[in-house]
Coordinates of C-alpha atoms and ligand atoms in Angstrom, one line a residue:
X1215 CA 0.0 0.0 0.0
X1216 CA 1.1 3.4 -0.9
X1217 CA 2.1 5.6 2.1
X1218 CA -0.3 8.2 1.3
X1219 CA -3.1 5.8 0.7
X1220 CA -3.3 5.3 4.3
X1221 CA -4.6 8.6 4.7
X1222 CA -6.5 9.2 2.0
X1223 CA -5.3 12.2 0.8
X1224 CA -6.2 11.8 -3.0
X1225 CA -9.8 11.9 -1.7
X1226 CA -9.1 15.6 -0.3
X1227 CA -7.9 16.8 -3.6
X1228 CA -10.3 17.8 -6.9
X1229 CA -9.7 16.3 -10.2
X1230 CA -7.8 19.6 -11.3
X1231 CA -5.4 19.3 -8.1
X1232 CA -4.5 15.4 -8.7
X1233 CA -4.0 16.8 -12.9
X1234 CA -1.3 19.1 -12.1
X1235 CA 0.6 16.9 -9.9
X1236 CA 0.4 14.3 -12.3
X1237 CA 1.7 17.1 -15.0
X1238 CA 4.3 18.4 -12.6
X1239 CA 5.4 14.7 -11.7
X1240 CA 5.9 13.9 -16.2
X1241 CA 8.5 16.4 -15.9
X1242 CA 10.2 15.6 -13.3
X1243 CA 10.3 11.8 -14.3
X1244 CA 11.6 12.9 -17.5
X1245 CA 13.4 16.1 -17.3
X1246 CA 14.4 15.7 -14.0
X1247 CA 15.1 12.7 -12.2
X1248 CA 17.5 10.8 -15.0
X1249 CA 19.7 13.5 -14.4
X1250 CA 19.6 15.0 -10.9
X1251 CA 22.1 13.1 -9.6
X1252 CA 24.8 13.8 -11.8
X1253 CA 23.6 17.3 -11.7
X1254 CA 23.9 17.0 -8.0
X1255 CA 27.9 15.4 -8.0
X1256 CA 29.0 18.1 -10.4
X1257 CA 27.1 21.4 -8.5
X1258 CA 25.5 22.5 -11.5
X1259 CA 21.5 23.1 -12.6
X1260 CA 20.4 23.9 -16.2
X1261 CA 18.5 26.3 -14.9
X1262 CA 17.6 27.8 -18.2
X1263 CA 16.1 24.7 -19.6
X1264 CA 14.5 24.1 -16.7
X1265 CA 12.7 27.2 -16.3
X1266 CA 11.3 26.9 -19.8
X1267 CA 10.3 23.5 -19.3
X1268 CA 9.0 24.3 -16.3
X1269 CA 7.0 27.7 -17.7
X1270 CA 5.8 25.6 -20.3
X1271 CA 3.6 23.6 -17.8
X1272 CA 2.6 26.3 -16.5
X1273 CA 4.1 25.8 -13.1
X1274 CA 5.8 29.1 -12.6
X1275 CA 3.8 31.7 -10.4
X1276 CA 1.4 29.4 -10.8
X1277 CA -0.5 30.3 -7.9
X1278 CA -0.9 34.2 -9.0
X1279 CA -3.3 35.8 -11.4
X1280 CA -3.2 37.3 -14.6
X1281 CA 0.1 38.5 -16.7
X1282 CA 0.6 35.3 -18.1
X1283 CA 0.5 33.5 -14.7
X1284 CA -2.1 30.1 -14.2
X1285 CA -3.8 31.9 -11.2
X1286 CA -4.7 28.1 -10.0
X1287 CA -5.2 28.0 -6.0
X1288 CA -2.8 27.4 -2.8
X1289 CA -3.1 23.4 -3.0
X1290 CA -2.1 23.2 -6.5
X1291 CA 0.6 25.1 -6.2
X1292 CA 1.6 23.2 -2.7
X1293 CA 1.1 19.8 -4.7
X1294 CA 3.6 21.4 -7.4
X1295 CA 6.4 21.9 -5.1
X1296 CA 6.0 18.9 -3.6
X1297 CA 6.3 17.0 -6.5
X1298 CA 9.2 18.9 -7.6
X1299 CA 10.9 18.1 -4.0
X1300 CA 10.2 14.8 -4.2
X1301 CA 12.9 15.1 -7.3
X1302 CA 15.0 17.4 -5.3
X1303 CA 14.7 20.6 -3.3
X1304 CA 17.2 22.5 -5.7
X1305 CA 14.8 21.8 -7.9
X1306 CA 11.7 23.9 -6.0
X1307 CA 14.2 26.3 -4.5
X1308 CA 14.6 27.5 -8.8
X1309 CA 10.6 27.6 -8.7
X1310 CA 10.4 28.8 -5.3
X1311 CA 12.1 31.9 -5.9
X1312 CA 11.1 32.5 -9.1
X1313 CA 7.6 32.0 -8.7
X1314 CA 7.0 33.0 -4.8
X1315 CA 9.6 35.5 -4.2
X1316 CA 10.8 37.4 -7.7
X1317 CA 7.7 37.2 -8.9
X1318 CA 5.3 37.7 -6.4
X1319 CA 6.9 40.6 -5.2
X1320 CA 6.3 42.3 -8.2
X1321 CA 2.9 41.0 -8.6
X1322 CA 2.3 42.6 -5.2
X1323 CA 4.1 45.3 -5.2
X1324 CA 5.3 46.4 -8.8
X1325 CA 4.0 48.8 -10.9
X1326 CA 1.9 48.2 -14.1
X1327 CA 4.6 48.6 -16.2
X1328 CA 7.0 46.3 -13.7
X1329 CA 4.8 43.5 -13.8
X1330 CA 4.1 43.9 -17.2
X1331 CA 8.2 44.0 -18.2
X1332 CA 8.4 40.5 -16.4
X1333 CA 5.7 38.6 -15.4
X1334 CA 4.7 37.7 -18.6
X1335 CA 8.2 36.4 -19.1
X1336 CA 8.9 35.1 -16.0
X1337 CA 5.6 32.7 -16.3
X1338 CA 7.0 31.4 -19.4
X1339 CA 10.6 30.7 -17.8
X1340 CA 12.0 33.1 -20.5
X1341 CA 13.5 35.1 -17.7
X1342 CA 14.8 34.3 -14.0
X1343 CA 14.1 36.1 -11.0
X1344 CA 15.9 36.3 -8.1
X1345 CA 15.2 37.6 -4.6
X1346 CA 18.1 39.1 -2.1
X1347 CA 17.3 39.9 1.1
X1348 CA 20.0 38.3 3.4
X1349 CA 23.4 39.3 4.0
X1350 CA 26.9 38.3 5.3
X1351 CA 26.0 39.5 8.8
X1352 CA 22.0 39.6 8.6
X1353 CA 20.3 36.5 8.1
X1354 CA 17.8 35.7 10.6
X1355 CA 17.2 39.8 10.9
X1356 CA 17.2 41.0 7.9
X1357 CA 15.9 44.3 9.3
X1358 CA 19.4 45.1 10.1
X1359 CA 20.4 45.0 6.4
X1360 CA 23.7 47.7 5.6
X1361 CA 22.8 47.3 1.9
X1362 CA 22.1 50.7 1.6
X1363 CA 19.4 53.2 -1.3
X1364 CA 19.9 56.9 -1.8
X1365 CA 18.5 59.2 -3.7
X1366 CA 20.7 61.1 -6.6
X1367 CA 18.4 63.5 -8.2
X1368 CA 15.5 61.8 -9.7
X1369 CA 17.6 58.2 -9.6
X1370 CA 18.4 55.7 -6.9
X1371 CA 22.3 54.3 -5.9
X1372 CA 22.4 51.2 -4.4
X1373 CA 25.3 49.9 -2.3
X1374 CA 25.9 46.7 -0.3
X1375 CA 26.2 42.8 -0.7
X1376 CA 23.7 40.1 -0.1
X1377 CA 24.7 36.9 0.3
X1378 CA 23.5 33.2 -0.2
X1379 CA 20.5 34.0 -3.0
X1380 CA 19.6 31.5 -5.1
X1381 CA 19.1 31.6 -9.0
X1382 CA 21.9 34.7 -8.2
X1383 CA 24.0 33.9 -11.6
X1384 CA 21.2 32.8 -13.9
X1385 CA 18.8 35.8 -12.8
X1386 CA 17.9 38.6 -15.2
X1387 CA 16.4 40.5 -12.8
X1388 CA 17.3 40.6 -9.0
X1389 CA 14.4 41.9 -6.5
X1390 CA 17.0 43.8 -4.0
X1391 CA 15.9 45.0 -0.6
X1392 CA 18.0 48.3 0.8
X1393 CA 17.6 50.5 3.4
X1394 CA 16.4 54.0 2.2
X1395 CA 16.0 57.3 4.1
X1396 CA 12.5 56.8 4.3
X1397 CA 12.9 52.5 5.0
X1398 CA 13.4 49.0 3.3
X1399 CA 12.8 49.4 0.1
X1400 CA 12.6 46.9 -2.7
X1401 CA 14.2 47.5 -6.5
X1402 CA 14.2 45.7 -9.5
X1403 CA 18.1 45.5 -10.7
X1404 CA 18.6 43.5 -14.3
X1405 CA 21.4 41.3 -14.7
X1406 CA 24.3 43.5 -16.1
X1407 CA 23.5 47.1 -14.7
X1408 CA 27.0 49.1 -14.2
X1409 CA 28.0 48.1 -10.6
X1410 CA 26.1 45.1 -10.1
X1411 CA 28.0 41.6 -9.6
X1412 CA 27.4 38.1 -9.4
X1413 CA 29.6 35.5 -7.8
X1414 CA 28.6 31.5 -7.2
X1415 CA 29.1 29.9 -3.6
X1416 CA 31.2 27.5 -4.1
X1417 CA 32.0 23.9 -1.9
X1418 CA 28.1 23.5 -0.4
X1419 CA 27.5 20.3 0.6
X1420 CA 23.6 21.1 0.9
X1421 CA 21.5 21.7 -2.6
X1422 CA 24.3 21.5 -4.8
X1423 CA 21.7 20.9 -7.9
X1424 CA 20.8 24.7 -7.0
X1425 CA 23.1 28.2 -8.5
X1426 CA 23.3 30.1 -4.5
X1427 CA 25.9 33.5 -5.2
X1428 CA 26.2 36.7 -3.8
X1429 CA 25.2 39.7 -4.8
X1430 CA 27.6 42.6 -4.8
X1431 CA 26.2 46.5 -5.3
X1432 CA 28.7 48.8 -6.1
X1433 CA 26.9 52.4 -6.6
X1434 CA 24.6 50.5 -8.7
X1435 CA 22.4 53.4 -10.4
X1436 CA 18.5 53.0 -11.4
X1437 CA 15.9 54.8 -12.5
X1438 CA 12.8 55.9 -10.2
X1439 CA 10.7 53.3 -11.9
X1440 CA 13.2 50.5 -10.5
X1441 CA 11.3 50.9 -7.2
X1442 CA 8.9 48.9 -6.5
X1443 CA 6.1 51.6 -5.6
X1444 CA 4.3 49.1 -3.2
X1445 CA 6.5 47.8 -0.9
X1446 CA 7.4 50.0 2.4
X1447 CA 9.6 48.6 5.1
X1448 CA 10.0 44.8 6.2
X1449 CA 6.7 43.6 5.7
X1450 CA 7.7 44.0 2.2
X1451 CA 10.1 41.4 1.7
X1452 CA 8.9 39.1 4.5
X1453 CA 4.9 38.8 2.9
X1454 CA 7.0 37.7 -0.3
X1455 CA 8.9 34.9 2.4
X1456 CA 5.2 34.0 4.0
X1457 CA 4.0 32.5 0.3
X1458 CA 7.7 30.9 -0.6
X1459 CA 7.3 29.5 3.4
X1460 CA 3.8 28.0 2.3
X1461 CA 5.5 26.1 -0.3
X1462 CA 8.0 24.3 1.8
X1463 CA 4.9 23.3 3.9
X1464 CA 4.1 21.3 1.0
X1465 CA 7.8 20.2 -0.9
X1466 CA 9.4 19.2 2.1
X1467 CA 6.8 16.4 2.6
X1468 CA 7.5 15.8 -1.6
X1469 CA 11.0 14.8 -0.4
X1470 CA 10.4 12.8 2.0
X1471 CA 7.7 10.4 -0.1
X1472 CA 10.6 10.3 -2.4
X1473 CA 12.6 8.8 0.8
X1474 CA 10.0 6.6 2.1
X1475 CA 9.0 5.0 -1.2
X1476 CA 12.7 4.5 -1.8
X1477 CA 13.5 2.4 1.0
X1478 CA 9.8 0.7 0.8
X1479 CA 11.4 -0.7 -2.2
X1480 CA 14.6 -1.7 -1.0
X1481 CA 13.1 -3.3 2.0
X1482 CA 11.1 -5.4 0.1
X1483 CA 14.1 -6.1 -1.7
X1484 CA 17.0 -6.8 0.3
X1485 CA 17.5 -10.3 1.9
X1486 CA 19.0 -10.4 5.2
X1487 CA 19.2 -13.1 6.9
X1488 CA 17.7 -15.0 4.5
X1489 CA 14.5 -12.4 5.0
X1490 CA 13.6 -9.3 3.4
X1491 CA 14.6 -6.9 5.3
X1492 CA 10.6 -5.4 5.1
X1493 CA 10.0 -8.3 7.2
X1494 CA 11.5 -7.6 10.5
X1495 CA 9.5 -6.0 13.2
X1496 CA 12.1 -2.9 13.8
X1497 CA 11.7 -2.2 9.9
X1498 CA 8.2 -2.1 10.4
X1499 CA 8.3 0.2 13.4
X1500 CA 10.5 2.6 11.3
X1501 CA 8.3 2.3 8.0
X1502 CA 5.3 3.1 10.3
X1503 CA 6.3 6.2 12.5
X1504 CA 7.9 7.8 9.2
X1505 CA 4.2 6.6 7.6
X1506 CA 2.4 8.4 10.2
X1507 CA 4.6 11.7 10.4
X1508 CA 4.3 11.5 6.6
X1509 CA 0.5 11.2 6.5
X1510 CA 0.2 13.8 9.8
X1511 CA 2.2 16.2 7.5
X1512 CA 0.4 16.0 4.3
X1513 CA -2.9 16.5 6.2
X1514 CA -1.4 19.5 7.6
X1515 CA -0.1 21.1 4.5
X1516 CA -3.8 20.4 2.6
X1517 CA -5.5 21.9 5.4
X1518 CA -2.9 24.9 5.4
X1519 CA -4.0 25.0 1.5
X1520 CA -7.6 25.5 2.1
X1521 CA -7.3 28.1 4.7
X1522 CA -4.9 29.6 2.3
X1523 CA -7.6 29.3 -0.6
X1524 CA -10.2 31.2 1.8
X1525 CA -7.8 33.9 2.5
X1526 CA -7.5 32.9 6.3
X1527 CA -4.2 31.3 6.5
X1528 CA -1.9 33.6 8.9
X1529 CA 1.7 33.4 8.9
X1530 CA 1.9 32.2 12.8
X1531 CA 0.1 28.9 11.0
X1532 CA 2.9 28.8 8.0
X1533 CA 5.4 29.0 10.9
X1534 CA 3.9 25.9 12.2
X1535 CA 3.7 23.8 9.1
X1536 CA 7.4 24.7 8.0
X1537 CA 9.0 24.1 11.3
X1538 CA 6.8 20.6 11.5
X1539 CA 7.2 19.3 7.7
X1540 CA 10.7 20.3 7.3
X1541 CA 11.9 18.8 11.0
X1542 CA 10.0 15.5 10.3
X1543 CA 11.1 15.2 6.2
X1544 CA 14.5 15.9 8.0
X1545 CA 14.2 12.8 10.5
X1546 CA 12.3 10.4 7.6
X1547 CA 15.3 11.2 5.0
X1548 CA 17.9 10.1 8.5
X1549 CA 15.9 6.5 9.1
X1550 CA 15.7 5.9 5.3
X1551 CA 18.9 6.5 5.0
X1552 CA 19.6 3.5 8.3
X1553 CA 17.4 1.0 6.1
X1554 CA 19.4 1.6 3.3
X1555 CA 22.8 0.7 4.9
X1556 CA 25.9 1.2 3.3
X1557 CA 23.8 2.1 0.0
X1558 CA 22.0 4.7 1.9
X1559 CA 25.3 6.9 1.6
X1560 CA 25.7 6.7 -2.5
X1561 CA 24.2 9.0 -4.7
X1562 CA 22.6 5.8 -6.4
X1563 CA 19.7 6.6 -4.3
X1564 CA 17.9 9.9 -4.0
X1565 CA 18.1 9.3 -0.1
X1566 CA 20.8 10.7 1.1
X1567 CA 20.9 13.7 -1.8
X1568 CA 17.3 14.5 0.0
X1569 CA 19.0 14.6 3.5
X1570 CA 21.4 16.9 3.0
X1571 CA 19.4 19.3 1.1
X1572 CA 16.9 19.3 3.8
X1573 CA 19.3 20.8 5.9
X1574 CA 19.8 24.3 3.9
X1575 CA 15.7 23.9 3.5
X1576 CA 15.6 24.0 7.7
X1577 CA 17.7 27.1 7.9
X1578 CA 16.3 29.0 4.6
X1579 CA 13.2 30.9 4.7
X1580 CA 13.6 31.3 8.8
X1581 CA 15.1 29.1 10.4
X1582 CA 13.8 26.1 12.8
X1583 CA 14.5 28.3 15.6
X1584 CA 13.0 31.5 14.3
X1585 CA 9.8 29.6 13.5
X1586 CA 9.9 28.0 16.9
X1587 CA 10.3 31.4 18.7
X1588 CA 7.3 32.7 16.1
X1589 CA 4.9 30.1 17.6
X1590 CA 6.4 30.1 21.2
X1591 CA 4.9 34.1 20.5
X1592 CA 1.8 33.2 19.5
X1593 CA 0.8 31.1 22.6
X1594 CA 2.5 33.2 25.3
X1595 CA 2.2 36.8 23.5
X1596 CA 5.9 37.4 24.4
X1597 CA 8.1 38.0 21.6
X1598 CA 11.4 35.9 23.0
X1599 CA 13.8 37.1 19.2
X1600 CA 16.0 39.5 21.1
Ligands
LIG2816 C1 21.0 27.2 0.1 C2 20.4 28.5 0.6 C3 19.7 29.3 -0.3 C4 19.2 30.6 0.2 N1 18.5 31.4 -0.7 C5 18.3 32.7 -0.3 C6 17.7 33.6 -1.2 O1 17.3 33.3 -2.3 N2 17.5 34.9 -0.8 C7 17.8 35.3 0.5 O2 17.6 36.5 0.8 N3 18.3 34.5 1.4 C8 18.6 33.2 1.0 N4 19.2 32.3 1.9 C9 19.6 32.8 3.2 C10 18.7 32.2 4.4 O3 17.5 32.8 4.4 C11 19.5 32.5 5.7 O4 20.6 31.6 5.7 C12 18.7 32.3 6.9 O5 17.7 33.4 7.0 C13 19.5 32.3 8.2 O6 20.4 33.3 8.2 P1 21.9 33.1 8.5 O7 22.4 32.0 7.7 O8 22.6 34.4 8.5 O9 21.9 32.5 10.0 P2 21.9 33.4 11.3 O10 20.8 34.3 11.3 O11 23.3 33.9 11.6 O12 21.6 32.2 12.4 C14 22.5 31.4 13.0 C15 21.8 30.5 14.0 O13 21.3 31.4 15.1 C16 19.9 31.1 15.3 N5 19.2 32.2 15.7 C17 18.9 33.4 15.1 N6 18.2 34.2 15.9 C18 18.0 33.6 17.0 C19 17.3 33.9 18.3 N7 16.7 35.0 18.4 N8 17.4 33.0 19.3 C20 18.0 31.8 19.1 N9 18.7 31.4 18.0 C21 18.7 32.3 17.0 C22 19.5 30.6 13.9 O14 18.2 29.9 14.0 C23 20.6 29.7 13.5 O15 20.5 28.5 14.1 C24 19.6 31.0 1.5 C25 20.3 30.1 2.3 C26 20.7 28.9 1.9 C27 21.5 28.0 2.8

């Protein structure tokens, strides 16, 4: 029986919901998953391809309305990413922040003329959006940020670095939050403005089928219309974070069916002792507890969905779904991994790729802490961050 069978989750989901995934899931078994792995050993990611493949399913910004975009609802777009984890979180990081972050904040906060520049192109995965809020010393409070906006007659001069930004080298547009006179600001900065520099991260262990760079402004001169006219100090940049958040509710749980149906299989498979090893009680007790966290945290991301669909979905309940989905996909890849044995530590398995990238998804997008502290506020009504 399939893990998710226990639970019935299909039966949640409409007919469109279940067609998407299974669209999302074509890709991945062809585009994606023969290749991964290799991608994964050498640190690369066509992301170029990818995003047009992916566009071309319609996939990116999915979840937003017009300009191009599918403007299909919260569970769709959760079912996306998690299909798209379940190849590898690189993989939903690319669509993650080009959909959720790059895009969105212009959808939110752009002007006419912003949104219609990109989105349109963006949707398509013609062009790649990146999103740079953290730097070297502000990660966790990004409201300290030194990246700095001033004003130069009718124009705007951007200087600072952020740091660990994914789709950094492949972008054509970066979203860049700096701190003007009047507050965080957010700007639209194209790839290959005067001033404006790209360098890869090198030697991650973690999402290595993912580009991460930094992002270096050097009096980096734009227009007034590089603004984005709708976004005024941190609540900016961190509603953009609340939707990519929402996502992980969803992709992290895609990464750990990918776990849990791989070491189903080599259970079933693997004589030891002259017995499968499925057939052993303390097998059984691991394939169960992973089974109900699993099926606990798919529950919990579809019912974060449709509150999200009715527009009642705050972020204290995002908080709650990333910190639980990406804690328990982090403990599910671990015991995989144990079942697995030796083969558990080879790239010959998606098991141990998964593992490893779940770590950068724990600490990206706030960390475990951060979200831990964001609910420990919610019951007690004391902020405990500083
Ligand atoms: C692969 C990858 C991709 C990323 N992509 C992007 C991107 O596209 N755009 C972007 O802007 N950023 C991106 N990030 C950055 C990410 O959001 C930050 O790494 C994250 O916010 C944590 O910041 P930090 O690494 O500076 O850690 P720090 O903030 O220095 O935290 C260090 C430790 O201190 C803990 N801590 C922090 N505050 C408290 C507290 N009050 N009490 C107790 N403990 C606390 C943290 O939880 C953590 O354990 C990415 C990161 C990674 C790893």
């Amino acid at each position: 029986m399939h893990p998710s069978a226990l639970f019935a989750i299909d039966g949640l989901l409409t007919d469109e919901e279940r067609d998407i995934r299974q669209a999302v899931r074509q890709v991945c078994d062809q585009e994606i998953r023969p290749h991964v792995a290799d991608w994964f050993e050498a640190g690369t990611l066509p992301a170029r391809e990818l995003a047009r493949s992916l566009g071309s399913v319609g996939v990116l910004g999915m979840h937003l309305d017009g300009y191009g975009c599918a403007g299909l609802g919260a569970v769709a777009y959760g079912l996306a990413c998690l299909e798209l984890e379940a190849a590898d979180s690189g993989l939903r990081s690319l669509v993650s922040v080009q959909g959720s972050l790059a895009m969105y904040a212009i959808w939110k906060y752009g002007s006419q003329e912003q949104k219609q520049e990109w989105l349109p192109a963006m949707a398509a995965g013609e062009r790649i959006g990146c999103f740079g809020l953290t730097e070297p010393d502000f990660g966790s409070d990004p409201g300290g940020m030194r990246t700095t906006a001033k004003r130069a007659g009718s124009d705007w001069v951007l200087n600072g670095t952020k740091m660990w930004i994914t789709n950094g080298s492949v972008s054509d547009v970066a979203v860049v939050w700096a701190r003007a006179e009047e507050g965080i600001r957010g700007f639209l900065v194209p790839a290959g403005t005067p001033g404006f520099a790209v360098h890869d991260l090198k030697r991650k262990v973690s999402l290595r089928a993912s580009v991460t760079s930094e992002l270096v402004l050097d009096g980096v001169r734009l227009p007034e219309e590089a603004m984005l006219p709708g976004a005024r100090g941190l609540s900016g940049p961190l509603g953009c974070l609340n939707e990519a958040r929402f996502g992980i509710v969803f992709g992290a749980m895609g990464a750990a069916l990918d776990c849990l149906e791989t070491a189903l299989a080599y259970a079933a498979e693997r004589e030891i002792f002259a017995r499968p090893l499925a057939s052993y009680q303390l097998t059984q007790e691991k394939l169960a507890d992973m089974t109900l966290e699993l099926g606990k945290g798919l529950l919990l991301a579809v019912h974060l969905g449709r509150l999200k669909e009715r527009g009642e979905l705050t972020p204290e309940q995002v908080s709650v779904g990333k910190l639980n989905n990406v804690r328990e996909a982090i403990d599910i890849a671990r015991t995989c991994r144990t079942l697995l044995g030796a083969s558990g530590i080879t790239l010959e398995y998606p098991v141990i790729r998964h593992a490893v990238n779940l770590e950068s998804v724990l600490t990206y997008e706030g960390t475990s802490e951060i979200h831990t502290l964001v609910v420990g506020k919610a019951l007690t009504g004391l902020p405990a961050f500083h």
